PDB file of C-alpha atoms in Angstrom:
ATOM      1  CA  UNK Q  30      -4.025 -14.414   2.209  1.00  0.00           C
ATOM      2  CA  UNK Q  31      -0.442 -13.740   3.276  1.00  0.00           C
ATOM      3  CA  UNK Q  32      -0.428 -10.300   1.652  1.00  0.00           C
ATOM      4  CA  UNK Q  33      -3.193  -9.096   3.984  1.00  0.00           C
ATOM      5  CA  UNK Q  34      -2.337 -11.005   7.165  1.00  0.00           C
ATOM      6  CA  UNK Q  35       0.556  -8.864   8.401  1.00  0.00           C
ATOM      7  CA  UNK Q  36      -1.402  -5.586   8.500  1.00  0.00           C
ATOM      8  CA  UNK Q  37      -4.190  -7.429  10.347  1.00  0.00           C
ATOM      9  CA  UNK Q  38      -2.082  -9.103  13.004  1.00  0.00           C
ATOM     10  CA  UNK Q  39       0.138  -6.047  13.554  1.00  0.00           C
ATOM     11  CA  UNK Q  40      -2.728  -3.805  14.584  1.00  0.00           C
ATOM     12  CA  UNK Q  41      -4.263  -2.154  17.610  1.00  0.00           C
ATOM     13  CA  UNK Q  42      -7.859  -2.514  18.759  1.00  0.00           C
ATOM     14  CA  UNK Q  43      -9.342   0.503  20.543  1.00  0.00           C
ATOM     15  CA  UNK Q  44     -12.508   0.139  22.589  1.00  0.00           C
ATOM     16  CA  UNK Q  45     -13.571   3.756  22.439  1.00  0.00           C
ATOM     17  CA  UNK Q  46     -16.169   3.574  25.187  1.00  0.00           C
ATOM     18  CA  UNK Q  47     -13.513   2.832  27.810  1.00  0.00           C
ATOM     19  CA  UNK Q  48     -10.421   4.109  25.963  1.00  0.00           C
ATOM     20  CA  UNK Q  49      -9.011   0.574  26.185  1.00  0.00           C
ATOM     21  CA  UNK Q  50      -6.233  -0.424  23.800  1.00  0.00           C
ATOM     22  CA  UNK Q  51      -5.157  -3.921  22.764  1.00  0.00           C
ATOM     23  CA  UNK Q  52      -2.535  -5.326  20.425  1.00  0.00           C
ATOM     24  CA  UNK Q  53      -3.648  -8.216  18.220  1.00  0.00           C
ATOM     25  CA  UNK Q  54      -1.315 -11.216  18.547  1.00  0.00           C
ATOM     26  CA  UNK Q  55      -3.236 -14.079  16.927  1.00  0.00           C
ATOM     27  CA  UNK Q  56      -5.860 -14.319  14.186  1.00  0.00           C
ATOM     28  CA  UNK Q  57      -7.331 -16.961  11.887  1.00  0.00           C
ATOM     29  CA  UNK Q  58      -8.718 -16.495   8.384  1.00  0.00           C
ATOM     30  CA  UNK Q  59     -11.851 -18.217   7.088  1.00  0.00           C
ATOM     31  CA  UNK Q  60     -13.088 -17.642   3.522  1.00  0.00           C
ATOM     32  CA  UNK Q  61     -15.796 -19.396   1.534  1.00  0.00           C
ATOM     33  CA  UNK Q  62     -16.159 -18.462  -2.122  1.00  0.00           C
ATOM     34  CA  UNK Q  63     -16.020 -19.998  -5.573  1.00  0.00           C
ATOM     35  CA  UNK Q  64     -12.598 -21.561  -6.018  1.00  0.00           C
ATOM     36  CA  UNK Q  65     -11.867 -21.410  -2.272  1.00  0.00           C
ATOM     37  CA  UNK Q  66     -14.556 -23.516  -0.649  1.00  0.00           C
ATOM     38  CA  UNK Q  67     -13.340 -23.676   2.934  1.00  0.00           C
ATOM     39  CA  UNK Q  68     -15.920 -25.826   4.778  1.00  0.00           C
ATOM     40  CA  UNK Q  69     -14.738 -24.585   8.171  1.00  0.00           C
ATOM     41  CA  UNK Q  70     -16.086 -21.080   7.464  1.00  0.00           C
ATOM     42  CA  UNK Q  71     -19.209 -20.139   9.446  1.00  0.00           C
ATOM     43  CA  UNK Q  72     -20.930 -18.807   6.342  1.00  0.00           C
ATOM     44  CA  UNK Q  73     -23.102 -16.336   8.264  1.00  0.00           C
ATOM     45  CA  UNK Q  74     -24.952 -13.634   6.347  1.00  0.00           C
ATOM     46  CA  UNK Q  75     -23.125 -11.026   8.439  1.00  0.00           C
ATOM     47  CA  UNK Q  76     -19.850 -12.264   6.924  1.00  0.00           C
ATOM     48  CA  UNK Q  77     -20.911 -11.331   3.381  1.00  0.00           C
ATOM     49  CA  UNK Q  78     -19.587  -7.784   3.846  1.00  0.00           C
ATOM     50  CA  UNK Q  79     -16.165  -6.427   4.790  1.00  0.00           C
ATOM     51  CA  UNK Q  80     -15.056  -4.302   7.709  1.00  0.00           C
ATOM     52  CA  UNK Q  81     -17.649  -5.148  10.354  1.00  0.00           C
ATOM     53  CA  UNK Q  82     -17.413  -6.812  13.728  1.00  0.00           C
ATOM     54  CA  UNK Q  83     -19.305 -10.108  13.903  1.00  0.00           C
ATOM     55  CA  UNK Q  84     -19.958 -11.769  17.249  1.00  0.00           C
ATOM     56  CA  UNK Q  85     -20.614 -15.451  16.636  1.00  0.00           C
ATOM     57  CA  UNK Q  86     -24.209 -16.622  16.470  1.00  0.00           C
ATOM     58  CA  UNK Q  87     -25.877 -19.989  15.939  1.00  0.00           C
ATOM     59  CA  UNK Q  88     -24.552 -21.288  12.612  1.00  0.00           C
ATOM     60  CA  UNK Q  89     -26.214 -20.614   9.300  1.00  0.00           C
ATOM     61  CA  UNK Q  90     -23.494 -22.465   7.427  1.00  0.00           C
ATOM     62  CA  UNK Q  91     -23.565 -21.925   3.672  1.00  0.00           C
ATOM     63  CA  UNK Q  92     -24.906 -25.053   2.036  1.00  0.00           C
ATOM     64  CA  UNK Q  93     -26.350 -26.449   5.262  1.00  0.00           C
ATOM     65  CA  UNK Q  94     -29.586 -28.361   4.964  1.00  0.00           C
ATOM     66  CA  UNK Q  95     -32.590 -26.099   5.286  1.00  0.00           C
ATOM     67  CA  UNK Q  96     -34.286 -28.750   7.387  1.00  0.00           C
ATOM     68  CA  UNK Q  97     -31.734 -28.559  10.200  1.00  0.00           C
ATOM     69  CA  UNK Q  98     -33.740 -28.317  13.393  1.00  0.00           C
ATOM     70  CA  UNK Q  99     -33.158 -25.653  16.016  1.00  0.00           C
ATOM     71  CA  UNK Q 100     -32.811 -28.393  18.606  1.00  0.00           C
ATOM     72  CA  UNK Q 101     -29.615 -29.604  16.935  1.00  0.00           C
ATOM     73  CA  UNK Q 102     -27.904 -26.242  17.258  1.00  0.00           C
ATOM     74  CA  UNK Q 103     -25.689 -25.193  20.136  1.00  0.00           C
ATOM     75  CA  UNK Q 104     -27.275 -23.031  22.873  1.00  0.00           C
ATOM     76  CA  UNK Q 105     -27.161 -19.277  22.370  1.00  0.00           C
ATOM     77  CA  UNK Q 106     -27.193 -16.296  24.704  1.00  0.00           C
ATOM     78  CA  UNK Q 107     -29.283 -13.120  24.547  1.00  0.00           C
ATOM     79  CA  UNK Q 108     -29.787 -11.864  21.004  1.00  0.00           C
ATOM     80  CA  UNK Q 109     -28.924 -15.235  19.506  1.00  0.00           C
ATOM     81  CA  UNK Q 110     -25.222 -14.784  20.205  1.00  0.00           C
ATOM     82  CA  UNK Q 111     -23.080 -17.717  21.226  1.00  0.00           C
ATOM     83  CA  UNK Q 112     -22.767 -18.092  24.979  1.00  0.00           C
ATOM     84  CA  UNK Q 113     -20.528 -19.905  27.432  1.00  0.00           C
ATOM     85  CA  UNK Q 114     -17.248 -21.074  25.930  1.00  0.00           C
ATOM     86  CA  UNK Q 115     -18.575 -20.823  22.349  1.00  0.00           C
ATOM     87  CA  UNK Q 116     -18.261 -17.054  22.079  1.00  0.00           C
ATOM     88  CA  UNK Q 117     -16.091 -15.503  19.393  1.00  0.00           C
ATOM     89  CA  UNK Q 118     -15.452 -12.305  17.455  1.00  0.00           C
ATOM     90  CA  UNK Q 119     -14.595 -11.892  13.761  1.00  0.00           C
ATOM     91  CA  UNK Q 120     -13.613  -8.978  11.588  1.00  0.00           C
ATOM     92  CA  UNK Q 121     -15.595  -9.687   8.421  1.00  0.00           C
ATOM     93  CA  UNK Q 122     -14.029  -9.659   4.959  1.00  0.00           C
ATOM     94  CA  UNK Q 123     -16.715 -10.956   2.636  1.00  0.00           C
ATOM     95  CA  UNK Q 124     -18.121  -9.413  -0.531  1.00  0.00           C
ATOM     96  CA  UNK Q 125     -18.504  -7.687  -2.851  1.00  0.00           C
ATOM     97  CA  UNK Q 126     -22.218  -8.568  -2.869  1.00  0.00           C
ATOM     98  CA  UNK Q 127     -22.275 -10.191  -6.300  1.00  0.00           C
ATOM     99  CA  UNK Q 128     -19.248 -12.403  -5.537  1.00  0.00           C
ATOM    100  CA  UNK Q 129     -20.910 -14.653  -2.979  1.00  0.00           C
ATOM    101  CA  UNK Q 130     -17.736 -14.483  -0.858  1.00  0.00           C
ATOM    102  CA  UNK Q 131     -18.232 -15.041   2.875  1.00  0.00           C
ATOM    103  CA  UNK Q 132     -15.300 -14.412   5.184  1.00  0.00           C
ATOM    104  CA  UNK Q 133     -14.209 -13.756   8.742  1.00  0.00           C
ATOM    105  CA  UNK Q 134     -10.954 -13.042  10.541  1.00  0.00           C
ATOM    106  CA  UNK Q 135     -11.259 -14.643  13.969  1.00  0.00           C
ATOM    107  CA  UNK Q 136      -9.528 -12.769  16.791  1.00  0.00           C
ATOM    108  CA  UNK Q 137      -7.859 -15.348  19.028  1.00  0.00           C
ATOM    109  CA  UNK Q 138      -5.398 -13.437  21.235  1.00  0.00           C
ATOM    110  CA  UNK Q 139      -4.996  -9.845  22.387  1.00  0.00           C
ATOM    111  CA  UNK Q 140      -2.545  -8.114  24.712  1.00  0.00           C
ATOM    112  CA  UNK Q 141      -3.963  -5.324  26.846  1.00  0.00           C
ATOM    113  CA  UNK Q 142      -1.608  -2.384  26.352  1.00  0.00           C
ATOM    114  CA  UNK Q 143      -2.220  -0.784  29.733  1.00  0.00           C
ATOM    115  CA  UNK Q 144      -2.088  -0.876  32.649  1.00  0.00           C
ATOM    116  CA  UNK Q 145      -0.727  -4.398  32.988  1.00  0.00           C
ATOM    117  CA  UNK Q 146       0.032  -5.863  29.526  1.00  0.00           C
ATOM    118  CA  UNK Q 147      -2.261  -8.812  30.258  1.00  0.00           C
ATOM    119  CA  UNK Q 148      -2.478 -11.525  27.576  1.00  0.00           C
ATOM    120  CA  UNK Q 149      -6.005 -12.660  26.721  1.00  0.00           C
ATOM    121  CA  UNK Q 150      -5.851 -15.905  24.751  1.00  0.00           C
ATOM    122  CA  UNK Q 151      -8.800 -17.783  23.286  1.00  0.00           C
ATOM    123  CA  UNK Q 152     -11.864 -16.485  21.389  1.00  0.00           C
ATOM    124  CA  UNK Q 153     -14.323 -16.836  24.282  1.00  0.00           C
ATOM    125  CA  UNK Q 154     -12.025 -15.287  26.889  1.00  0.00           C
ATOM    126  CA  UNK Q 155     -11.343 -12.461  24.463  1.00  0.00           C
ATOM    127  CA  UNK Q 156     -15.053 -11.642  24.285  1.00  0.00           C
ATOM    128  CA  UNK Q 157     -15.294 -11.949  28.081  1.00  0.00           C
ATOM    129  CA  UNK Q 158     -12.531  -9.339  28.351  1.00  0.00           C
ATOM    130  CA  UNK Q 159     -14.408  -6.888  26.131  1.00  0.00           C
ATOM    131  CA  UNK Q 160     -17.591  -7.406  28.148  1.00  0.00           C
ATOM    132  CA  UNK Q 161     -15.771  -6.889  31.446  1.00  0.00           C
ATOM    133  CA  UNK Q 162     -13.974  -3.765  30.278  1.00  0.00           C
ATOM    134  CA  UNK Q 163     -17.260  -2.330  28.998  1.00  0.00           C
ATOM    135  CA  UNK Q 164     -19.205  -3.362  32.100  1.00  0.00           C
ATOM    136  CA  UNK Q 165     -21.810  -5.096  29.945  1.00  0.00           C
ATOM    137  CA  UNK Q 166     -23.686  -8.229  30.981  1.00  0.00           C
ATOM    138  CA  UNK Q 167     -23.838  -9.780  27.522  1.00  0.00           C
ATOM    139  CA  UNK Q 168     -22.929  -9.320  23.865  1.00  0.00           C
ATOM    140  CA  UNK Q 169     -26.335  -7.925  22.921  1.00  0.00           C
ATOM    141  CA  UNK Q 170     -25.919  -5.121  25.453  1.00  0.00           C
ATOM    142  CA  UNK Q 171     -22.381  -4.431  24.246  1.00  0.00           C
ATOM    143  CA  UNK Q 172     -23.438  -4.215  20.597  1.00  0.00           C
ATOM    144  CA  UNK Q 173     -26.340  -1.934  21.515  1.00  0.00           C
ATOM    145  CA  UNK Q 174     -23.962   0.386  23.377  1.00  0.00           C
ATOM    146  CA  UNK Q 175     -21.652   0.665  20.370  1.00  0.00           C
ATOM    147  CA  UNK Q 176     -24.397   1.718  18.005  1.00  0.00           C
ATOM    148  CA  UNK Q 177     -22.457   0.454  14.978  1.00  0.00           C
ATOM    149  CA  UNK Q 178     -20.484  -2.639  14.040  1.00  0.00           C
ATOM    150  CA  UNK Q 179     -18.149  -0.805  11.649  1.00  0.00           C
ATOM    151  CA  UNK Q 180     -14.560  -1.593  12.619  1.00  0.00           C
ATOM    152  CA  UNK Q 181     -12.481   1.177  11.065  1.00  0.00           C
ATOM    153  CA  UNK Q 182     -11.977   4.827  12.009  1.00  0.00           C
ATOM    154  CA  UNK Q 183     -13.932   7.428  10.104  1.00  0.00           C
ATOM    155  CA  UNK Q 184     -16.746   5.111   9.017  1.00  0.00           C
ATOM    156  CA  UNK Q 185     -19.168   6.082  11.780  1.00  0.00           C
ATOM    157  CA  UNK Q 186     -19.453   8.191  14.902  1.00  0.00           C
ATOM    158  CA  UNK Q 187     -20.183   7.195  18.457  1.00  0.00           C
ATOM    159  CA  UNK Q 188     -18.841   4.721  21.023  1.00  0.00           C
ATOM    160  CA  UNK Q 189     -17.572   1.498  19.487  1.00  0.00           C
ATOM    161  CA  UNK Q 190     -14.449  -0.556  18.870  1.00  0.00           C
ATOM    162  CA  UNK Q 191     -12.081   0.204  15.985  1.00  0.00           C
ATOM    163  CA  UNK Q 192      -8.956  -1.270  14.400  1.00  0.00           C
ATOM    164  CA  UNK Q 193      -5.926   0.900  13.654  1.00  0.00           C
ATOM    165  CA  UNK Q 194      -2.491   0.072  12.242  1.00  0.00           C
ATOM    166  CA  UNK Q 195       0.464   0.027  14.624  1.00  0.00           C
ATOM    167  CA  UNK Q 196       3.163   2.327  13.332  1.00  0.00           C
ATOM    168  CA  UNK Q 197       5.750   0.684  15.602  1.00  0.00           C
ATOM    169  CA  UNK Q 198       4.948  -2.923  14.691  1.00  0.00           C
ATOM    170  CA  UNK Q 199       8.181  -4.662  13.687  1.00  0.00           C
ATOM    171  CA  UNK Q 200       7.467  -8.162  14.960  1.00  0.00           C
ATOM    172  CA  UNK Q 201       7.835 -11.112  12.561  1.00  0.00           C
ATOM    173  CA  UNK Q 202       4.559 -12.793  11.629  1.00  0.00           C
ATOM    174  CA  UNK Q 203       4.328 -16.594  11.460  1.00  0.00           C
ATOM    175  CA  UNK Q 204       1.667 -18.774   9.842  1.00  0.00           C
ATOM    176  CA  UNK Q 205       0.379 -22.107  11.158  1.00  0.00           C
ATOM    177  CA  UNK Q 206      -2.639 -24.372  10.708  1.00  0.00           C
ATOM    178  CA  UNK Q 207      -5.797 -23.195  12.456  1.00  0.00           C
ATOM    179  CA  UNK Q 208      -6.810 -24.499  15.870  1.00  0.00           C
ATOM    180  CA  UNK Q 209      -9.575 -27.010  16.540  1.00  0.00           C
ATOM    181  CA  UNK Q 210      -9.985 -28.482  13.045  1.00  0.00           C
ATOM    182  CA  UNK Q 211      -9.881 -32.189  12.203  1.00  0.00           C
ATOM    183  CA  UNK Q 212     -11.118 -34.766   9.698  1.00  0.00           C
ATOM    184  CA  UNK Q 213     -13.946 -36.058  11.871  1.00  0.00           C
ATOM    185  CA  UNK Q 214     -16.531 -35.260   9.163  1.00  0.00           C
ATOM    186  CA  UNK Q 215     -14.355 -35.942   6.113  1.00  0.00           C
ATOM    187  CA  UNK Q 216     -15.521 -38.512   3.582  1.00  0.00           C
ATOM    188  CA  UNK Q 217     -14.157 -42.044   3.844  1.00  0.00           C
ATOM    189  CA  UNK Q 218     -12.006 -43.137   2.197  1.00  0.00           C
ATOM    190  CA  UNK Q 219     -10.359 -39.701   2.059  1.00  0.00           C
ATOM    191  CA  UNK Q 220     -10.060 -37.937  -1.281  1.00  0.00           C
ATOM    192  CA  UNK Q 221      -7.564 -35.255  -2.266  1.00  0.00           C
ATOM    193  CA  UNK Q 222     -10.421 -33.053  -3.502  1.00  0.00           C
ATOM    194  CA  UNK Q 223     -12.496 -33.325  -0.311  1.00  0.00           C
ATOM    195  CA  UNK Q 224     -12.641 -29.723   0.983  1.00  0.00           C
ATOM    196  CA  UNK Q 225     -12.147 -30.867   4.575  1.00  0.00           C
ATOM    197  CA  UNK Q 226      -8.958 -32.678   3.603  1.00  0.00           C
ATOM    198  CA  UNK Q 227      -7.782 -29.727   1.518  1.00  0.00           C
ATOM    199  CA  UNK Q 228      -8.340 -27.038   4.149  1.00  0.00           C
ATOM    200  CA  UNK Q 229      -7.879 -28.734   7.534  1.00  0.00           C
ATOM    201  CA  UNK Q 230      -4.156 -27.929   7.768  1.00  0.00           C
ATOM    202  CA  UNK Q 231      -3.912 -24.831   5.574  1.00  0.00           C
ATOM    203  CA  UNK Q 232      -1.637 -22.250   7.295  1.00  0.00           C
ATOM    204  CA  UNK Q 233      -4.351 -19.647   7.828  1.00  0.00           C
ATOM    205  CA  UNK Q 234      -3.525 -18.831  11.457  1.00  0.00           C
ATOM    206  CA  UNK Q 235      -1.183 -15.849  11.842  1.00  0.00           C
ATOM    207  CA  UNK Q 236       0.678 -15.050  15.041  1.00  0.00           C
ATOM    208  CA  UNK Q 237       3.350 -12.868  16.567  1.00  0.00           C
ATOM    209  CA  UNK Q 238       5.371 -13.739  19.681  1.00  0.00           C
ATOM    210  CA  UNK Q 239       4.676 -17.487  19.501  1.00  0.00           C
ATOM    211  CA  UNK Q 240       6.684 -18.109  22.679  1.00  0.00           C
ATOM    212  CA  UNK Q 241       3.963 -16.479  24.805  1.00  0.00           C
ATOM    213  CA  UNK Q 242       0.974 -18.029  23.003  1.00  0.00           C
ATOM    214  CA  UNK Q 243       1.092 -21.202  25.059  1.00  0.00           C
ATOM    215  CA  UNK Q 244      -2.481 -21.490  26.356  1.00  0.00           C
ATOM    216  CA  UNK Q 245      -3.839 -22.899  23.093  1.00  0.00           C
ATOM    217  CA  UNK Q 246      -2.545 -24.258  19.816  1.00  0.00           C
ATOM    218  CA  UNK Q 247       1.010 -25.263  20.703  1.00  0.00           C
ATOM    219  CA  UNK Q 248       0.907 -28.232  18.329  1.00  0.00           C
ATOM    220  CA  UNK Q 249      -0.303 -25.999  15.500  1.00  0.00           C
ATOM    221  CA  UNK Q 250       2.366 -23.444  16.357  1.00  0.00           C
ATOM    222  CA  UNK Q 251       5.141 -26.022  16.315  1.00  0.00           C
ATOM    223  CA  UNK Q 252       4.177 -27.707  13.060  1.00  0.00           C
ATOM    224  CA  UNK Q 253       3.657 -24.358  11.329  1.00  0.00           C
ATOM    225  CA  UNK Q 254       7.059 -23.073  12.416  1.00  0.00           C
ATOM    226  CA  UNK Q 255       8.772 -26.378  11.662  1.00  0.00           C
ATOM    227  CA  UNK Q 256       7.336 -26.665   8.155  1.00  0.00           C
ATOM    228  CA  UNK Q 257       8.155 -23.058   7.366  1.00  0.00           C
ATOM    229  CA  UNK Q 258      11.738 -23.420   8.546  1.00  0.00           C
ATOM    230  CA  UNK Q 259      12.275 -26.642   6.577  1.00  0.00           C
ATOM    231  CA  UNK Q 260      12.148 -24.588   3.383  1.00  0.00           C
ATOM    232  CA  UNK Q 261      15.214 -22.582   4.452  1.00  0.00           C
ATOM    233  CA  UNK Q 262      17.409 -24.925   6.437  1.00  0.00           C
ATOM    234  CA  UNK Q 263      18.101 -28.559   7.278  1.00  0.00           C
ATOM    235  CA  UNK Q 264      15.702 -30.547   9.507  1.00  0.00           C
ATOM    236  CA  UNK Q 265      17.862 -30.364  12.654  1.00  0.00           C
ATOM    237  CA  UNK Q 266      18.257 -26.602  12.460  1.00  0.00           C
ATOM    238  CA  UNK Q 267      14.566 -26.243  11.686  1.00  0.00           C
ATOM    239  CA  UNK Q 268      13.727 -28.289  14.778  1.00  0.00           C
ATOM    240  CA  UNK Q 269      16.048 -26.274  17.012  1.00  0.00           C
ATOM    241  CA  UNK Q 270      14.704 -22.926  15.837  1.00  0.00           C
ATOM    242  CA  UNK Q 271      11.071 -24.079  15.994  1.00  0.00           C
ATOM    243  CA  UNK Q 272      11.598 -25.073  19.628  1.00  0.00           C
ATOM    244  CA  UNK Q 273      13.267 -21.740  20.409  1.00  0.00           C
ATOM    245  CA  UNK Q 274      10.494 -19.720  18.796  1.00  0.00           C
ATOM    246  CA  UNK Q 275       7.642 -21.700  20.345  1.00  0.00           C
ATOM    247  CA  UNK Q 276       9.173 -22.173  23.785  1.00  0.00           C
ATOM    248  CA  UNK Q 277       8.980 -25.978  23.548  1.00  0.00           C
ATOM    249  CA  UNK Q 278      11.469 -28.227  25.279  1.00  0.00           C
ATOM    250  CA  UNK Q 279      13.878 -29.909  22.864  1.00  0.00           C
ATOM    251  CA  UNK Q 280      12.687 -33.423  23.747  1.00  0.00           C
ATOM    252  CA  UNK Q 281       9.059 -32.485  23.093  1.00  0.00           C
ATOM    253  CA  UNK Q 282      10.054 -30.902  19.784  1.00  0.00           C
ATOM    254  CA  UNK Q 283      11.978 -34.028  18.786  1.00  0.00           C
ATOM    255  CA  UNK Q 284       8.920 -36.178  19.491  1.00  0.00           C
ATOM    256  CA  UNK Q 285       6.724 -33.834  17.455  1.00  0.00           C
ATOM    257  CA  UNK Q 286       9.181 -33.777  14.550  1.00  0.00           C
ATOM    258  CA  UNK Q 287       9.300 -37.574  14.554  1.00  0.00           C
ATOM    259  CA  UNK Q 288       5.500 -37.704  14.400  1.00  0.00           C
ATOM    260  CA  UNK Q 289       5.577 -35.313  11.446  1.00  0.00           C
ATOM    261  CA  UNK Q 290       8.142 -37.435   9.608  1.00  0.00           C
ATOM    262  CA  UNK Q 291       6.151 -40.602  10.336  1.00  0.00           C
ATOM    263  CA  UNK Q 292       3.051 -39.105   8.779  1.00  0.00           C
ATOM    264  CA  UNK Q 293       4.929 -37.682   5.834  1.00  0.00           C
ATOM    265  CA  UNK Q 294       6.546 -41.014   5.005  1.00  0.00           C
ATOM    266  CA  UNK Q 295       3.285 -42.952   5.243  1.00  0.00           C
ATOM    267  CA  UNK Q 296       0.914 -40.476   3.601  1.00  0.00           C
ATOM    268  CA  UNK Q 297      -1.900 -42.417   5.287  1.00  0.00           C
ATOM    269  CA  UNK Q 298      -4.670 -39.938   5.914  1.00  0.00           C
ATOM    270  CA  UNK Q 299      -7.406 -42.556   6.299  1.00  0.00           C
ATOM    271  CA  UNK Q 300      -6.507 -43.308   9.934  1.00  0.00           C
ATOM    272  CA  UNK Q 301      -7.480 -39.742  10.881  1.00  0.00           C
ATOM    273  CA  UNK Q 302     -10.854 -39.687   9.114  1.00  0.00           C
ATOM    274  CA  UNK Q 303     -13.782 -39.897  11.525  1.00  0.00           C
ATOM    275  CA  UNK Q 304     -11.531 -39.224  14.510  1.00  0.00           C
ATOM    276  CA  UNK Q 305     -11.125 -36.239  16.810  1.00  0.00           C
ATOM    277  CA  UNK Q 306      -7.438 -35.390  16.541  1.00  0.00           C
ATOM    278  CA  UNK Q 307      -6.700 -33.592  19.816  1.00  0.00           C
ATOM    279  CA  UNK Q 308      -3.563 -35.525  20.774  1.00  0.00           C
ATOM    280  CA  UNK Q 309      -0.525 -33.423  19.732  1.00  0.00           C
ATOM    281  CA  UNK Q 310       1.498 -36.271  18.228  1.00  0.00           C
ATOM    282  CA  UNK Q 311      -1.506 -37.650  16.327  1.00  0.00           C
ATOM    283  CA  UNK Q 312      -2.384 -34.192  15.027  1.00  0.00           C
ATOM    284  CA  UNK Q 313       1.161 -33.497  13.831  1.00  0.00           C
ATOM    285  CA  UNK Q 314       1.328 -36.933  12.198  1.00  0.00           C
ATOM    286  CA  UNK Q 315      -1.917 -36.079  10.389  1.00  0.00           C
ATOM    287  CA  UNK Q 316      -0.428 -32.826   9.079  1.00  0.00           C
ATOM    288  CA  UNK Q 317       2.640 -34.714   7.906  1.00  0.00           C
ATOM    289  CA  UNK Q 318       0.495 -37.330   6.156  1.00  0.00           C
ATOM    290  CA  UNK Q 319      -1.547 -34.671   4.382  1.00  0.00           C
ATOM    291  CA  UNK Q 320       1.464 -33.178   2.616  1.00  0.00           C
ATOM    292  CA  UNK Q 321       2.301 -36.103   0.280  1.00  0.00           C
ATOM    293  CA  UNK Q 322      -1.399 -36.988   0.048  1.00  0.00           C
ATOM    294  CA  UNK Q 323      -2.192 -33.557  -1.403  1.00  0.00           C
ATOM    295  CA  UNK Q 324       1.120 -32.841  -3.164  1.00  0.00           C
ATOM    296  CA  UNK Q 325       2.500 -34.471  -6.338  1.00  0.00           C
ATOM    297  CA  UNK Q 326       5.434 -36.757  -5.558  1.00  0.00           C
ATOM    298  CA  UNK Q 327       7.826 -34.577  -7.542  1.00  0.00           C
ATOM    299  CA  UNK Q 328       7.118 -31.667  -5.196  1.00  0.00           C
ATOM    300  CA  UNK Q 329       7.734 -33.503  -1.923  1.00  0.00           C
ATOM    301  CA  UNK Q 330      10.671 -31.878  -0.157  1.00  0.00           C
ATOM    302  CA  UNK Q 331      13.656 -33.260   1.681  1.00  0.00           C
ATOM    303  CA  UNK Q 332      11.558 -33.199   4.851  1.00  0.00           C
ATOM    304  CA  UNK Q 333      10.842 -36.854   4.171  1.00  0.00           C
ATOM    305  CA  UNK Q 334      14.394 -37.721   5.138  1.00  0.00           C
TER     306      UNK Q 334
END
């Protein structure tokens, strides 16, 4: 996915109805297809095509039991869209139709270009921003006002929101694990071919300016930066640069790095199965433990030291 992430994260979103412009700072990729069976993908029918906006609805997860009752699903707002803090917006990248591929690029953070450069961080707050700027009471009303869900210029006429490349984008793009995923529903004992184990810490979140993305995902940001830097330098330099890039205090970074090393040395993933891993040190230890668990011993790097 790396070959398509940089154009996506270094883009501008234009809300044509209000002439609002935003820079995309943070996105996450989700793709479910043969050979890449990411269980964290929504799997909605709307994600079976590419290039559309998809506001999150009650899940129709691919492979979910047909007998799932409506009462077990999270509440939805008007039009069946997610409400409250469960709102979210994807740019779809599924298809072609005969492939069975279902995919979405979740928008997590935007920066309003004018008048104030405000940072909007978090999927639900991002949707709230679009509603406020459009003066719409809910997602259904916003979608109706657009007239089309196509996301690229030239594909349709009328008021809507489109994505365009930023000609001036020169910011480095970093990859990290995605936010909010854990092994709570993984099989026990854990297996290296369990899709939840395989995909929980994949670096499918892409960001620019990590030092300002502090509202959410700081543990994912740190471990993604730290792991990436370990390939190019020694552990101490990797730690120092990861702290600089993420805006973490050195002591906090040292604690996180120690948790990562602890997990990597033990390789014990079982302690994280069936648990919600929201504590930063526990989460980073889990990521560290996953690396030797999923990687042949001959490929384990000097990060174990």
